[in-house]
Amino acid sequence: MRRTIAVVFFMFHCFSFNVKGFGLSYNFYEKSCPQVEDIVRNGLQPIFLTDPTSASALLRLMFHDCQVQGCDASILVDPGNGNEATEMASSKNLGIRKREIVSMVKSMVEAQCPQQVSCADILILAAREAVAATGGPRIKVPLGRRDSSHAPSHRLPDALLPPATAGVSEMLNIFTNKGMNLEESVAVLGAHTLGITHCSNLQNRLYSRNNDELRGMEPGFAAFLTLTCQKGPLTSNLSFVLNDPTPFSFDNEYYVNAMRGRGVLKIDAEMVSNPKTAHVMKHFSMNEADFFRAFSSAFVKLSRYGVLTGKQGVIRKNCNQLS
């Protein structure tokens, strides 16, 4: 009886937050575009070779798209004439780059499978390839998403994307609402193993009054951060720090770094000391295979969040245009 109640509650919980992803399948394009995954992979390989920063950009692009109103490629839409500012105008999307790569890959797919594959699916596949190309796991993802037919204003990401000051409880709540367990929630933040953090996201952590955060850092790292990210709005938008010592490799160095007192963001440092997450952080720092397994599961759950399927939404011909 208790198990039945728990299952009913979980189904209601998933319905409330649209975590279901019904309508997706692992062979969705088997007849309409069986070569789509090869097209995406082959289109991205030379880009990853010539621009190693593109992998982290595509992964972050997917994360920011899925967390706003679901994985619907709305973040790719440019503002139209007279339209309200779209998602990209949000301050939370500072540093979002490489949207044009998805449009380029979409044109390659359209050449072979016109009006069959959504921009939303291509974005998920591009993020999947970004992880694999940098040494991470090759994640099998279900497909069948459709694209949004409208673009939300910048106010939605302003409200829904977590701030750089978010702590453990807030972040766990965000990912729990997307169907993730504790291990997956800690693993999905391991995406920080790729790329950089802008100094604008560290100003509060480094320079707010009555701030004890510097005391918890490894002293040499604290000195490095304050030297690199000096106080002030002008330098903070131009300067950045690497998320970990291997910013172009998808590995478990994010956890190793955090365990040494070198977590860049507030959440990176807090998860090491928080009783809920400390043991998971320590485990992932010592066991990369388990991190990869949990991250793969979390990636799939995020990729299913809030999706449009069936007759919902549209399949855009051009990813940056609604029509």
Coordinates of C-alpha atoms in Angstrom, one line a residue:
M1 CA 0.0 0.0 0.0
R2 CA 2.8 2.4 0.9
R3 CA 4.6 1.6 -2.3
T4 CA 1.4 2.3 -4.3
I5 CA 1.0 5.7 -2.7
A6 CA 4.6 6.5 -3.4
V7 CA 4.2 5.6 -7.0
V8 CA 1.0 7.7 -7.4
F9 CA 2.7 10.6 -5.7
F10 CA 5.7 10.4 -8.0
M11 CA 3.5 10.2 -11.1
F12 CA 1.6 13.3 -9.9
H13 CA 4.8 15.1 -9.1
C14 CA 6.2 14.4 -12.5
F15 CA 3.0 15.5 -14.2
S16 CA 3.0 18.7 -12.2
F17 CA 6.5 19.6 -13.4
N18 CA 6.2 18.1 -16.9
V19 CA 9.1 15.7 -16.3
K20 CA 7.5 12.9 -18.2
G21 CA 8.9 13.1 -21.7
F22 CA 6.1 10.9 -23.1
G23 CA 6.4 10.5 -26.9
L24 CA 10.2 10.2 -27.0
S25 CA 11.8 7.0 -28.1
Y26 CA 15.3 5.7 -28.9
N27 CA 14.3 4.8 -32.5
F28 CA 12.1 7.8 -33.3
Y29 CA 13.9 8.7 -36.6
E30 CA 14.4 5.1 -37.7
K31 CA 12.3 5.6 -40.8
S32 CA 12.2 9.4 -41.3
C33 CA 15.9 10.1 -40.8
P34 CA 17.9 7.1 -39.7
Q35 CA 21.3 8.9 -40.3
V36 CA 20.6 11.9 -38.1
E37 CA 23.0 11.0 -35.4
D38 CA 25.8 10.4 -37.9
I39 CA 25.1 13.8 -39.5
V40 CA 25.3 15.6 -36.2
R41 CA 28.4 13.8 -35.1
N42 CA 30.2 14.3 -38.5
G43 CA 29.2 18.0 -38.6
L44 CA 30.6 18.7 -35.1
Q45 CA 33.8 16.8 -35.2
P46 CA 35.8 19.4 -37.2
I47 CA 34.4 22.2 -35.0
F48 CA 35.5 20.5 -31.8
L49 CA 39.0 20.0 -33.3
T50 CA 39.4 23.6 -34.4
D51 CA 37.7 25.2 -31.4
P52 CA 38.0 23.3 -28.2
T53 CA 35.8 25.8 -26.3
S54 CA 32.7 24.9 -28.4
A55 CA 32.0 21.7 -26.5
S56 CA 31.5 23.5 -23.2
A57 CA 29.4 26.1 -25.0
L58 CA 27.1 23.6 -26.5
L59 CA 26.6 21.7 -23.2
R60 CA 25.8 24.9 -21.4
L61 CA 23.4 26.0 -24.2
M62 CA 21.5 22.8 -23.8
F63 CA 21.3 23.1 -20.0
H64 CA 20.0 26.7 -20.2
D65 CA 17.4 25.8 -22.8
C66 CA 16.0 22.9 -20.9
Q67 CA 15.8 24.7 -17.5
V68 CA 13.6 27.5 -18.7
Q69 CA 10.5 26.0 -20.3
G70 CA 11.8 22.6 -21.2
C71 CA 14.0 21.3 -24.0
D72 CA 12.3 23.1 -26.8
A73 CA 15.1 25.1 -28.5
S74 CA 13.5 28.4 -27.5
I75 CA 16.9 29.7 -26.5
L76 CA 17.9 29.6 -30.2
V77 CA 15.3 32.1 -31.3
D78 CA 16.4 35.6 -32.3
P79 CA 14.2 38.5 -31.5
G80 CA 11.9 39.5 -34.3
N81 CA 10.9 43.0 -35.4
G82 CA 9.1 44.8 -32.6
N83 CA 9.1 41.6 -30.4
E84 CA 10.0 41.7 -26.8
A85 CA 13.5 40.7 -25.9
T86 CA 14.0 36.9 -26.0
E87 CA 15.8 34.6 -23.6
M88 CA 19.3 35.7 -24.7
A89 CA 18.6 39.2 -23.3
S90 CA 18.6 37.7 -19.8
S91 CA 21.6 38.5 -17.6
K92 CA 21.5 34.8 -16.6
N93 CA 22.5 34.0 -20.2
L94 CA 25.8 36.0 -20.1
G95 CA 28.4 34.0 -21.9
I96 CA 26.0 31.8 -23.8
R97 CA 27.7 31.2 -27.2
K98 CA 27.7 29.0 -30.3
R99 CA 24.0 29.0 -31.0
E100 CA 25.0 29.3 -34.7
I101 CA 26.6 25.8 -34.5
V102 CA 23.1 24.3 -33.9
S103 CA 21.7 26.2 -36.9
M104 CA 24.6 25.0 -39.1
V105 CA 24.1 21.4 -38.1
K106 CA 20.3 21.8 -38.6
S107 CA 21.0 22.9 -42.2
M108 CA 23.0 19.8 -42.8
V109 CA 20.2 17.7 -41.5
E110 CA 17.6 19.5 -43.5
A111 CA 19.6 18.8 -46.7
Q112 CA 19.1 15.1 -46.2
C113 CA 15.9 15.0 -44.1
P114 CA 13.8 18.1 -44.8
Q115 CA 11.3 19.1 -42.1
Q116 CA 11.8 15.9 -40.1
V117 CA 14.2 16.6 -37.2
S118 CA 13.6 19.4 -34.7
C119 CA 16.1 21.9 -33.5
A120 CA 15.4 20.7 -30.0
D121 CA 16.6 17.2 -30.8
I122 CA 19.7 18.5 -32.6
L123 CA 20.6 20.6 -29.6
I124 CA 20.4 17.6 -27.3
L125 CA 22.5 15.5 -29.8
A126 CA 25.0 18.3 -30.0
A127 CA 25.4 18.4 -26.2
R128 CA 25.7 14.7 -26.1
E129 CA 28.5 14.8 -28.7
A130 CA 30.2 17.6 -26.7
V131 CA 30.4 15.3 -23.7
A132 CA 31.7 12.3 -25.7
A133 CA 34.2 14.3 -27.8
T134 CA 35.9 15.6 -24.7
G135 CA 36.4 12.2 -23.1
G136 CA 33.1 11.8 -21.3
P137 CA 30.5 9.0 -21.7
R138 CA 28.6 8.5 -24.9
I139 CA 25.0 8.9 -23.7
K140 CA 22.1 7.2 -25.4
V141 CA 19.3 9.8 -25.6
P142 CA 15.6 9.4 -26.6
L143 CA 14.4 11.6 -29.5
G144 CA 11.2 13.0 -30.8
R145 CA 11.1 16.5 -29.3
R146 CA 9.4 19.3 -31.1
D147 CA 10.3 23.0 -31.2
S148 CA 8.5 25.8 -29.4
S149 CA 6.2 27.9 -31.5
H150 CA 6.8 31.0 -29.3
A151 CA 9.8 32.4 -27.5
P152 CA 9.6 33.4 -23.9
S153 CA 10.8 36.8 -22.8
H154 CA 14.0 37.4 -20.9
R155 CA 11.9 37.5 -17.7
L156 CA 11.5 33.8 -17.7
P157 CA 15.2 32.8 -17.6
D158 CA 15.7 35.7 -15.1
A159 CA 13.3 33.9 -12.8
L160 CA 14.1 30.3 -13.4
L161 CA 17.8 30.0 -14.0
P162 CA 19.7 29.7 -10.7
P163 CA 21.9 32.6 -9.7
A164 CA 25.7 32.2 -9.1
T165 CA 24.9 32.6 -5.4
A166 CA 22.7 29.5 -5.2
G167 CA 23.4 27.1 -2.4
V168 CA 23.0 23.4 -2.0
S169 CA 19.4 23.3 -1.0
E170 CA 18.3 25.5 -3.9
M171 CA 20.2 23.5 -6.4
L172 CA 19.0 20.2 -5.1
N173 CA 15.4 21.5 -5.2
I174 CA 15.8 22.5 -8.9
F175 CA 17.1 19.1 -10.0
T176 CA 14.7 17.1 -7.7
N177 CA 11.9 18.9 -9.5
K178 CA 13.2 17.5 -12.7
G179 CA 13.1 13.9 -11.4
M180 CA 16.7 13.5 -10.3
N181 CA 17.9 11.8 -7.2
L182 CA 20.7 13.1 -4.9
E183 CA 23.5 11.3 -6.8
E184 CA 22.2 12.6 -10.2
S185 CA 21.8 16.1 -8.9
V186 CA 25.4 16.2 -7.7
A187 CA 26.6 14.6 -11.0
V188 CA 24.8 17.0 -13.3
L189 CA 26.7 19.9 -11.7
G190 CA 29.8 18.0 -12.8
A191 CA 29.2 19.6 -16.2
H192 CA 31.2 22.4 -14.7
T193 CA 34.3 20.3 -15.5
L194 CA 34.2 21.9 -18.9
G195 CA 34.8 25.6 -19.6
I196 CA 35.1 28.7 -17.6
T197 CA 33.3 31.0 -15.1
H198 CA 33.0 34.7 -15.7
C199 CA 34.3 36.9 -12.9
S200 CA 31.0 38.7 -12.8
N201 CA 29.6 35.5 -11.2
L202 CA 32.2 35.6 -8.5
Q203 CA 31.9 39.2 -7.3
N204 CA 29.5 38.5 -4.5
R205 CA 31.5 35.5 -3.4
L206 CA 34.8 37.3 -3.2
Y207 CA 33.8 40.8 -2.1
S208 CA 30.5 40.8 -0.2
R209 CA 30.6 42.1 3.4
N210 CA 30.8 39.6 6.3
N211 CA 31.9 37.0 3.8
D212 CA 33.5 33.9 5.3
E213 CA 33.8 32.0 2.0
L214 CA 37.4 32.9 1.4
R215 CA 38.3 31.2 4.7
G216 CA 37.1 27.9 3.4
M217 CA 39.2 28.1 0.2
E218 CA 42.7 26.8 -0.2
P219 CA 44.8 30.0 0.5
G220 CA 46.7 30.0 -2.8
F221 CA 43.5 29.5 -4.8
A222 CA 41.8 32.3 -2.9
A223 CA 44.7 34.6 -3.7
F224 CA 44.5 33.6 -7.4
L225 CA 40.8 34.3 -7.6
T226 CA 41.0 37.8 -6.0
L227 CA 43.9 38.7 -8.3
T228 CA 42.2 37.4 -11.4
C229 CA 38.7 38.7 -10.6
Q230 CA 39.3 42.1 -9.2
K231 CA 36.5 44.1 -7.7
G232 CA 34.5 46.2 -10.2
P233 CA 31.9 45.8 -12.9
L234 CA 34.2 46.6 -15.9
T235 CA 36.8 43.9 -15.3
S236 CA 34.2 41.3 -14.1
N237 CA 32.5 41.0 -17.5
L238 CA 35.7 40.6 -19.4
S239 CA 37.7 38.3 -17.0
F240 CA 37.2 34.6 -16.3
V241 CA 38.8 31.7 -14.5
L242 CA 39.0 28.0 -15.6
N243 CA 36.5 25.8 -13.9
D244 CA 39.2 23.2 -13.2
P245 CA 42.7 22.4 -14.4
T246 CA 41.4 20.4 -17.4
P247 CA 38.7 22.7 -18.9
F248 CA 38.7 20.9 -22.3
S249 CA 38.3 17.4 -20.9
F250 CA 35.1 15.9 -19.5
D251 CA 36.5 14.1 -16.4
N252 CA 36.1 14.1 -12.6
E253 CA 38.6 16.9 -12.0
Y254 CA 35.8 19.2 -11.0
Y255 CA 35.3 17.0 -7.9
V256 CA 39.0 16.5 -7.2
N257 CA 39.4 20.3 -7.4
A258 CA 36.5 21.0 -5.1
M259 CA 37.7 18.5 -2.5
R260 CA 41.0 20.4 -2.4
G261 CA 39.3 23.7 -1.5
R262 CA 39.4 25.0 -5.1
G263 CA 35.7 25.1 -6.0
V264 CA 35.1 28.1 -8.2
L265 CA 31.5 28.8 -7.6
K266 CA 29.7 28.9 -4.2
I267 CA 27.8 25.7 -5.0
D268 CA 31.1 23.9 -5.8
A269 CA 32.5 24.7 -2.4
E270 CA 29.3 24.2 -0.4
M271 CA 28.7 20.7 -1.7
V272 CA 32.0 19.6 -0.2
S273 CA 30.9 20.6 3.3
N274 CA 27.2 20.0 3.2
P275 CA 26.2 16.7 5.0
K276 CA 23.8 15.8 2.2
T277 CA 26.3 16.0 -0.7
A278 CA 29.8 15.7 0.8
H279 CA 30.0 11.9 0.6
V280 CA 28.9 12.0 -3.1
M281 CA 31.4 14.7 -3.9
K282 CA 34.2 12.6 -2.3
H283 CA 33.1 9.4 -4.1
F284 CA 33.0 11.1 -7.5
S285 CA 36.4 12.6 -6.9
M286 CA 37.8 9.0 -6.5
N287 CA 35.6 7.1 -9.0
E288 CA 35.2 8.7 -12.4
A289 CA 33.2 5.7 -13.8
D290 CA 30.5 6.2 -11.2
F291 CA 30.4 9.9 -12.0
F292 CA 30.0 9.1 -15.7
R293 CA 27.2 6.7 -14.9
A294 CA 25.2 9.1 -12.7
F295 CA 25.8 12.0 -15.1
S296 CA 24.5 10.0 -18.1
S297 CA 21.3 9.3 -16.1
A298 CA 20.9 12.9 -15.1
F299 CA 21.6 14.1 -18.7
V300 CA 18.7 11.9 -20.0
K301 CA 16.3 13.1 -17.3
L302 CA 17.1 16.8 -18.0
S303 CA 16.8 16.2 -21.8
R304 CA 13.2 14.8 -21.2
Y305 CA 12.1 17.8 -19.1
G306 CA 9.2 19.8 -20.4
V307 CA 9.4 18.4 -23.9
L308 CA 6.9 19.0 -26.7
T309 CA 5.9 15.9 -28.6
G310 CA 3.3 14.6 -31.0
K311 CA 1.3 17.4 -32.4
Q312 CA 2.6 19.9 -29.8
G313 CA 4.9 22.7 -31.1
V314 CA 6.5 22.7 -34.5
I315 CA 9.6 21.6 -36.4
R316 CA 11.4 24.8 -37.4
K317 CA 13.2 25.0 -40.7
N318 CA 15.5 27.6 -39.3
C319 CA 16.4 27.2 -35.6
N320 CA 16.7 31.0 -34.9
Q321 CA 13.3 31.8 -36.4
L322 CA 9.8 30.9 -35.3
S323 CA 8.5 30.8 -38.8

